[in-house]
Amino acid sequence: MRAIVIFLSVLVLAAPAAHGSDFLNLDFERSTPSGQARPWYLGGAGYEVVVDTTTAMSGENSVRMGYESGNRFGVATLTFPLDGALGKEVRYTGYIKTEGVTDGYAGLWWRVDGPGQRNMLAFDNMDGRGATGTTDWTRYEIELSVDTLAVNINFGVLLTGKGTAWFDALAVELDEEAYKDSLAPGFVPDEEQLAWIRETAIPLDTDDPSAPHDDLVPLKELVGDARIVALGEGTHGTREFFRMKHRITEFLASEMGFTVFAIEANMPEARRVNDYVLRGEGDSKEALTGLYFWTWNTEEVLAMIEWMREFNAEGKGRIEFWGFDLQTPTVAMEDVESFVEDADPEYLDSLREEFDRVRDTFLAARTTGDRDDEFYEPWHESATRVLEHLEENQERYLASFDVMTVDWAIQNARVVRQGADMWMEDGRSRDESMADNVDWILAHTPPGTKVVLWAHNGHVNRDPTYAPMGSVLSERHADDMSVFGFAFHEGEYTAVGKDRLGTYGTSSSEAGSVEWALHKSGMARFILDLRSASVESPRSGWLASTLDFRSIGAVAVEYAFFPRVVTDMFDALIFFEESHPSRSLTRPGSPPPEEEEGEEE
């Protein structure tokens, strides 16, 4: 069940906090009219996961998971408070009822993580002993230890395969003492704390990229001498986020000498966009579509690309378009093969055999749910052999080809391997590889080059606990990097959900969240310098505490607030009162390409 372990690893960045407290709603009695059990994350591609008000083991509600299509799994997940759990023995119990469960099972799951990525200290998802077939309410349990080095605990329930399952009456014991699930009021800022926000905030006149830059001038002091400015986003489909990032990129290029823009998109595919941006080659819409990700295939990103082309063509400066992601090996393999045809024809047949093995595994991965390390080994081993061959022959290639041509061929081979690495237990994570690719970009541009990074909040942030890309880069570049997170109070966004690709809503921020405090300031849009917050100050110290913070990726989520310390993540927050959906160029209602992750970060 490797796919389940990987997905639950992703949810380490996504599991909701108890809403402003340690309240876990273990009996699912607190729910929204639309069927969301707060503060739980309920989801799973191809499954309906909702609160059921007609069937329960205790109280009035349970969570129901029902298979609809595909070969993934349904899941409910939550973060368990570390305080009081470290070094203790856990007994996690719950009741499960099933109807026609086949090709899988229904079960509980519990996961304990140590510092960094892929450092799983304990995990049990009841694989091989979960509920199957048709059964009445039955009690199940998991027992394991929480290491004192743990930095995160996630737990929940899941359904794999077909059929329907109900879950209810969850309970947790720590060293045989029952966990008390009580609801406490969330943090609400007082007038002095709101005054500090208003005094510190940099108001933004608009998110319109065509507007004058006068209100952005304070960015010069915020960014300072940093060579890397990372711009996050709290959803992959908010128009205001995209337009403001375009606006900031224009300012940084026009006023502060930034010459490279790099986005969370496949590295070789982004070169096609760069051909258009620098020289007007090809079609901008086709190049953008060629990035695969519907998230970037929008009017907002296209407008930024057209601005880049105009900026370069009119001699106003120079801006390049790069990608640093690695999820799809197709174009990378094509580019390596094209190079080998010219530079090393004797190796061509062997190369094609290796890459055929990669293609077979990649295509199978798009349709296979159960994957383990052995599944990806053919891809990883073949990609490694190709990379090693190119590296061993680098000097020979340089006798006939320029440095950039040879380095790009080797980097494309590396990207092919990175795509397998992200799924291998001992491989480099996607975030580590993306950080490596950003550094490769910096190494292959003139000394002192300044770069703007565009990715999700979950990738750009500095929090070392889960080792996202931003924390890896921060460790390497320290004060040479400035990180901006993006947040909003209420509204809609573009995502993939029940209606496939479309517009979805999400809950407004509430007491206990960072966004609620920013909303109460009464300002529609602004930048808040988090470095100005002081732990000792009663006016700003609350920002250094654990509060709910919204995070929505490519998948629609009704309630999406997670426990975070934002001062550990970002140097500044850019806040909008309202979110409106990005204007997608992909046909509404269409499924996203299989290459895309359904990231939850």
XYZ file of C-alpha atoms in Angstrom, residues 4-445:
442
model
C -1.402 5.245 0.738
C 1.792 5.853 2.723
C 2.909 8.493 0.194
C -0.457 10.245 0.208
C -0.570 10.297 3.978
C 2.964 11.735 3.916
C 1.679 14.615 1.785
C -1.064 15.181 4.318
C 1.562 15.899 6.977
C 1.612 19.348 5.377
C -2.165 19.476 5.180
C -3.850 17.941 8.184
C -6.064 20.449 9.991
C -5.416 21.734 13.436
C -7.906 21.382 16.177
C -9.773 24.623 15.567
C -7.840 27.063 17.699
C -7.550 24.434 20.449
C -6.955 20.742 21.024
C -10.537 19.890 20.067
C -10.528 16.922 17.665
C -14.251 16.229 17.164
C -13.591 12.505 17.545
C -17.292 11.621 17.338
C -17.951 13.856 14.293
C -20.847 15.590 16.037
C -19.611 19.054 14.988
C -20.263 19.445 11.274
C -21.247 21.955 8.606
C -24.519 21.851 6.630
C -22.617 20.647 3.574
C -21.183 17.628 5.385
C -17.736 18.762 6.537
C -16.622 17.476 9.933
C -14.629 20.300 11.421
C -11.710 20.368 11.925
C -11.131 17.225 9.830
C -9.893 17.005 6.263
C -12.258 14.712 4.333
C -11.386 13.731 0.781
C -9.942 11.289 -1.690
C -10.148 11.175 -5.491
C -12.959 8.908 -6.630
C -14.655 8.729 -3.213
C -17.506 10.544 -1.541
C -16.415 11.384 2.016
C -19.057 13.172 4.117
C -20.728 13.342 7.495
C -23.698 10.945 7.614
C -26.596 12.093 9.822
C -28.642 8.894 9.331
C -26.273 6.244 10.701
C -24.140 6.417 13.842
C -22.554 4.214 16.480
C -22.980 6.947 19.083
C -24.533 10.394 18.947
C -26.138 11.496 15.681
C -23.287 11.564 13.161
C -20.679 9.328 11.584
C -18.311 9.754 8.635
C -19.269 7.852 5.502
C -16.890 6.956 2.688
C -18.257 5.569 -0.552
C -16.415 4.402 -3.651
C -17.353 6.161 -6.905
C -14.589 5.556 -9.456
C -10.850 5.077 -9.942
C -8.376 3.153 -7.842
C -7.362 5.576 -5.102
C -8.815 5.747 -1.597
C -10.973 7.863 0.683
C -9.463 9.401 3.776
C -10.228 11.526 6.817
C -7.192 13.023 8.508
C -6.328 15.257 11.422
C -3.277 16.372 13.395
C -2.984 15.090 16.961
C -1.504 17.535 19.527
C 2.098 16.699 20.349
C 1.858 18.110 23.874
C 1.316 15.263 26.245
C 1.891 12.569 23.608
C 5.684 12.539 23.333
C 7.257 9.429 24.793
C 3.913 7.763 25.458
C 2.119 4.618 24.355
C -0.941 5.272 22.225
C -4.088 3.201 21.924
C -6.258 4.568 19.106
C -9.705 2.976 18.728
C -12.781 3.449 16.608
C -15.909 1.738 15.314
C -16.323 0.766 11.657
C -19.345 -0.461 9.717
C -19.059 -1.671 6.108
C -21.241 -2.552 3.141
C -19.836 -4.455 0.176
C -16.186 -3.531 0.717
C -14.054 -5.431 -1.807
C -10.618 -5.017 -3.401
C -9.489 -3.212 -0.259
C -10.565 -2.530 3.315
C -11.739 0.068 5.812
C -9.446 0.936 8.685
C -7.923 3.369 11.148
C -4.486 4.902 10.599
C -1.879 6.663 12.746
C 1.419 8.192 11.696
C 4.283 9.688 13.748
C 6.933 11.789 11.965
C 10.375 12.959 12.984
C 12.234 16.050 11.723
C 12.604 16.459 7.958
C 10.897 14.658 5.105
C 10.463 10.884 4.921
C 11.382 10.439 8.545
C 8.476 8.271 9.603
C 8.978 7.079 13.178
C 5.822 4.975 13.453
C 2.982 4.068 11.113
C -0.018 1.707 11.136
C -2.891 1.789 8.641
C -4.347 -1.657 9.484
C -3.264 -3.062 6.128
C -4.233 -6.747 6.169
C -6.512 -6.535 9.174
C -9.097 -3.904 8.285
C -12.841 -4.376 7.787
C -14.043 -6.000 4.555
C -17.324 -7.230 3.096
C -20.531 -6.263 4.925
C -20.245 -5.870 8.693
C -22.104 -4.186 11.544
C -20.430 -1.708 13.888
C -17.190 -3.284 15.144
C -14.451 -1.849 17.350
C -10.891 -1.724 15.961
C -7.678 -0.479 17.514
C -4.097 0.552 16.823
C -1.329 0.529 19.416
C 2.091 2.152 18.973
C 4.636 4.437 20.616
C 5.279 8.133 20.120
C 9.008 8.796 20.070
C 10.279 11.808 22.007
C 11.811 13.087 18.728
C 8.422 13.303 17.019
C 7.526 16.629 15.406
C 4.107 15.707 14.015
C 1.326 13.174 14.546
C -1.373 12.598 11.950
C -4.216 10.121 12.264
C -7.593 9.281 10.810
C -9.634 6.670 8.956
C -9.550 5.386 5.388
C -11.270 3.211 2.803
C -9.452 1.494 -0.052
C -11.149 -0.462 -2.810
C -14.880 -0.522 -3.498
C -17.954 -0.341 -1.303
C -19.037 1.905 1.562
C -17.752 2.312 5.110
C -18.906 4.298 8.156
C -16.632 5.458 10.990
C -17.602 6.726 14.452
C -16.759 6.985 18.153
C -13.014 7.425 17.774
C -11.000 7.547 20.995
C -7.365 7.952 22.042
C -5.561 6.790 25.176
C -2.076 8.003 26.146
C -0.410 5.639 28.612
C -3.900 4.241 29.317
C -5.287 7.707 30.136
C -8.180 8.848 27.932
C -7.610 11.960 25.827
C -10.148 14.624 26.797
C -11.676 16.161 23.694
C -12.851 19.629 24.712
C -13.643 22.713 22.644
C -11.926 25.928 23.748
C -12.417 29.395 22.257
C -10.036 30.420 19.475
C -7.633 33.354 19.594
C -9.284 36.732 18.983
C -7.001 39.779 18.638
C -7.585 42.689 21.001
C -7.596 46.338 19.948
C -3.870 46.807 20.634
C -3.003 43.792 18.493
C -5.235 45.055 15.667
C -3.619 48.481 15.976
C -0.196 46.868 15.533
C -1.371 45.224 12.294
C -2.651 48.547 10.952
C 0.546 50.368 11.952
C 2.867 47.719 10.490
C 0.963 46.764 7.337
C 1.930 48.112 3.924
C -1.370 48.905 2.163
C -1.746 47.741 -1.436
C -3.758 49.893 -3.817
C -4.661 47.065 -6.183
C -3.674 43.679 -7.569
C -3.885 44.989 -11.158
C -0.491 44.389 -12.865
C -1.018 47.402 -15.143
C -1.281 49.812 -12.189
C 1.583 52.117 -11.138
C 4.123 50.686 -8.703
C 4.058 53.464 -6.120
C 2.534 51.280 -3.391
C 5.185 48.597 -3.991
C 8.179 50.831 -3.254
C 8.406 49.527 0.364
C 9.347 46.152 -1.172
C 12.810 47.570 -1.729
C 13.383 47.640 2.023
C 11.547 44.358 2.627
C 13.567 42.467 0.006
C 16.822 44.301 0.599
C 19.805 42.589 -1.009
C 18.153 39.165 -1.262
C 18.882 37.365 -4.538
C 15.947 34.988 -4.143
C 12.398 36.219 -3.614
C 9.929 33.364 -3.142
C 6.242 34.111 -3.705
C 3.796 31.572 -2.301
C 0.053 31.119 -2.646
C -2.608 29.820 -0.281
C -4.518 28.198 -3.171
C -3.524 27.162 -6.674
C -6.503 29.062 -8.084
C -6.869 32.563 -6.631
C -6.930 35.397 -9.166
C -5.703 38.003 -6.681
C -2.659 35.892 -5.779
C -1.665 35.397 -9.418
C -2.161 39.038 -10.391
C -0.248 40.317 -7.374
C 2.619 37.920 -8.060
C 2.698 39.192 -11.633
C 2.694 42.756 -10.301
C 5.523 42.058 -7.849
C 7.542 40.296 -10.545
C 7.191 43.375 -12.777
C 8.371 45.580 -9.923
C 11.339 43.381 -9.072
C 12.388 43.191 -12.736
C 11.858 46.891 -13.462
C 13.087 48.394 -10.194
C 15.403 45.893 -8.500
C 17.309 44.075 -11.245
C 15.661 40.638 -11.072
C 16.249 38.813 -14.365
C 14.972 35.256 -13.747
C 11.445 34.068 -13.021
C 11.049 30.388 -12.054
C 7.771 28.585 -11.415
C 6.594 25.280 -9.932
C 6.468 23.652 -13.388
C 8.494 20.991 -15.169
C 11.985 22.207 -15.957
C 12.433 21.194 -19.642
C 8.873 22.129 -20.600
C 9.409 25.649 -19.243
C 12.203 26.153 -21.786
C 9.518 26.345 -24.503
C 7.924 29.264 -22.683
C 11.337 30.888 -22.348
C 11.877 30.613 -26.116
C 8.768 32.761 -26.529
C 9.619 35.167 -23.711
C 13.151 35.849 -24.940
C 12.843 35.588 -28.723
C 9.139 35.414 -29.574
C 9.494 31.846 -30.853
C 6.372 29.687 -30.933
C 2.930 30.419 -29.533
C 2.528 31.643 -25.957
C -0.736 29.761 -25.329
C 0.649 26.496 -26.684
C 3.808 26.862 -24.619
C 1.765 27.542 -21.482
C -0.488 24.546 -22.138
C 2.688 22.499 -22.597
C 3.481 22.940 -18.908
C 0.660 20.379 -18.265
C -0.547 22.023 -15.072
C -4.046 23.481 -15.346
C -3.083 25.599 -12.348
C -0.859 27.804 -14.530
C -2.966 27.557 -17.699
C -4.839 30.751 -16.853
C -5.461 34.228 -18.192
C -3.399 35.632 -15.332
C -0.242 33.626 -16.060
C -0.626 34.134 -19.814
C -0.835 37.903 -19.234
C 2.419 37.746 -17.263
C 4.124 35.796 -20.055
C 2.959 38.377 -22.600
C 4.311 41.151 -20.374
C 7.662 39.337 -20.175
C 7.824 39.142 -23.952
C 7.030 42.846 -24.281
C 9.553 43.736 -21.570
C 12.304 41.903 -23.450
C 11.266 42.972 -26.952
C 11.126 46.681 -26.086
C 14.532 46.615 -24.418
C 13.168 47.621 -21.020
C 15.343 44.962 -19.409
C 15.699 41.200 -19.442
C 13.516 38.584 -17.797
C 13.775 34.822 -18.342
C 11.151 32.123 -17.689
C 12.305 28.896 -15.999
C 10.717 25.906 -14.278
C 12.139 23.920 -11.377
C 9.715 20.984 -11.053
C 10.293 17.373 -12.090
C 7.075 15.378 -12.029
C 6.851 14.346 -15.691
C 9.851 12.792 -17.494
C 8.467 12.904 -21.054
C 10.090 16.024 -22.517
C 13.249 15.545 -20.456
C 13.708 12.117 -22.082
C 13.017 13.545 -25.545
C 15.649 16.237 -25.016
C 18.247 13.741 -23.767
C 17.580 11.472 -26.730
C 17.945 14.384 -29.148
C 21.315 15.250 -27.606
C 22.582 11.668 -27.694
C 21.606 11.331 -31.365
C 24.161 14.046 -32.153
C 26.743 13.608 -29.425
C 26.867 9.875 -28.715
C 25.084 7.860 -31.455
C 26.748 4.597 -30.349
C 24.831 4.889 -27.074
C 21.470 5.653 -28.705
C 20.096 2.105 -28.773
C 21.014 1.528 -25.130
C 19.495 4.889 -24.191
C 16.223 4.039 -25.899
C 16.044 0.703 -24.077
C 16.555 2.475 -20.756
C 13.985 5.169 -21.484
C 11.452 2.645 -22.764
C 11.639 1.092 -19.316
C 11.069 4.522 -17.761
C 8.079 5.181 -20.039
C 6.526 1.823 -19.205
C 6.796 2.509 -15.468
C 5.561 6.080 -15.816
C 2.515 5.043 -17.831
C 1.741 2.237 -15.382
C 2.064 4.674 -12.475
C -0.733 6.797 -13.955
C -3.170 3.895 -13.742
C -1.914 1.832 -10.792
C -2.945 2.605 -7.231
C -0.753 0.219 -5.206
C 2.867 1.186 -5.674
C 5.959 0.451 -3.616
C 9.671 1.010 -4.105
C 9.924 -2.087 -6.297
C 7.343 -0.585 -8.657
C 9.597 2.444 -9.319
C 12.944 0.638 -9.316
C 13.030 0.034 -13.121
C 12.474 3.764 -13.722
C 15.011 4.797 -11.091
C 17.685 2.287 -12.136
C 17.394 3.072 -15.852
C 17.437 6.816 -15.236
C 20.490 6.427 -12.986
C 22.393 4.472 -15.633
C 21.644 7.132 -18.249
C 22.667 9.959 -15.928
C 25.889 8.227 -14.959
C 26.752 7.558 -18.615
C 26.307 11.213 -19.551
C 28.290 12.411 -16.534
C 31.127 9.976 -17.302
C 31.310 11.243 -20.886
C 30.888 14.933 -20.084
C 34.470 15.883 -21.009
C 34.208 14.065 -24.341
C 30.969 15.882 -25.146
C 32.518 19.261 -24.278
C 35.101 18.766 -27.020
C 32.297 19.153 -29.583
C 29.460 20.991 -27.803
C 29.166 24.125 -25.713
C 28.933 23.903 -21.935
C 25.246 24.860 -21.716
C 24.172 22.234 -24.261
C 26.019 19.489 -22.388
C 24.887 20.664 -18.964
C 21.255 20.808 -20.099
C 21.468 17.231 -21.389
C 22.837 16.046 -18.047
C 20.278 18.071 -16.113
C 17.416 16.624 -18.178
C 18.707 13.139 -17.388
C 18.784 14.155 -13.737
C 15.180 15.384 -13.934
C 14.128 11.958 -15.265
C 15.661 10.337 -12.193
C 14.183 12.933 -9.852
C 10.714 11.903 -11.036
C 11.301 8.412 -9.657
C 13.201 9.666 -6.605
C 10.147 11.480 -5.286
C 8.336 8.132 -4.944
C 11.261 6.118 -3.543
C 11.541 5.696 0.206
C 15.277 6.478 0.179
C 15.141 8.927 -2.719
C 15.328 12.684 -2.628
C 11.974 14.285 -1.991
C 10.283 16.465 -4.589
C 11.027 19.555 -2.483
C 14.716 18.683 -2.148
C 14.986 18.122 -5.892
C 13.187 21.376 -6.655
C 15.647 23.197 -4.392
C 18.516 21.506 -6.246
C 17.018 22.655 -9.543
C 16.736 26.237 -8.329
C 20.413 26.128 -7.412
C 21.191 24.651 -10.847
C 19.450 27.659 -12.401
C 21.509 30.053 -10.273
C 24.694 28.199 -11.196
C 23.877 28.523 -14.906
C 23.068 32.221 -14.919
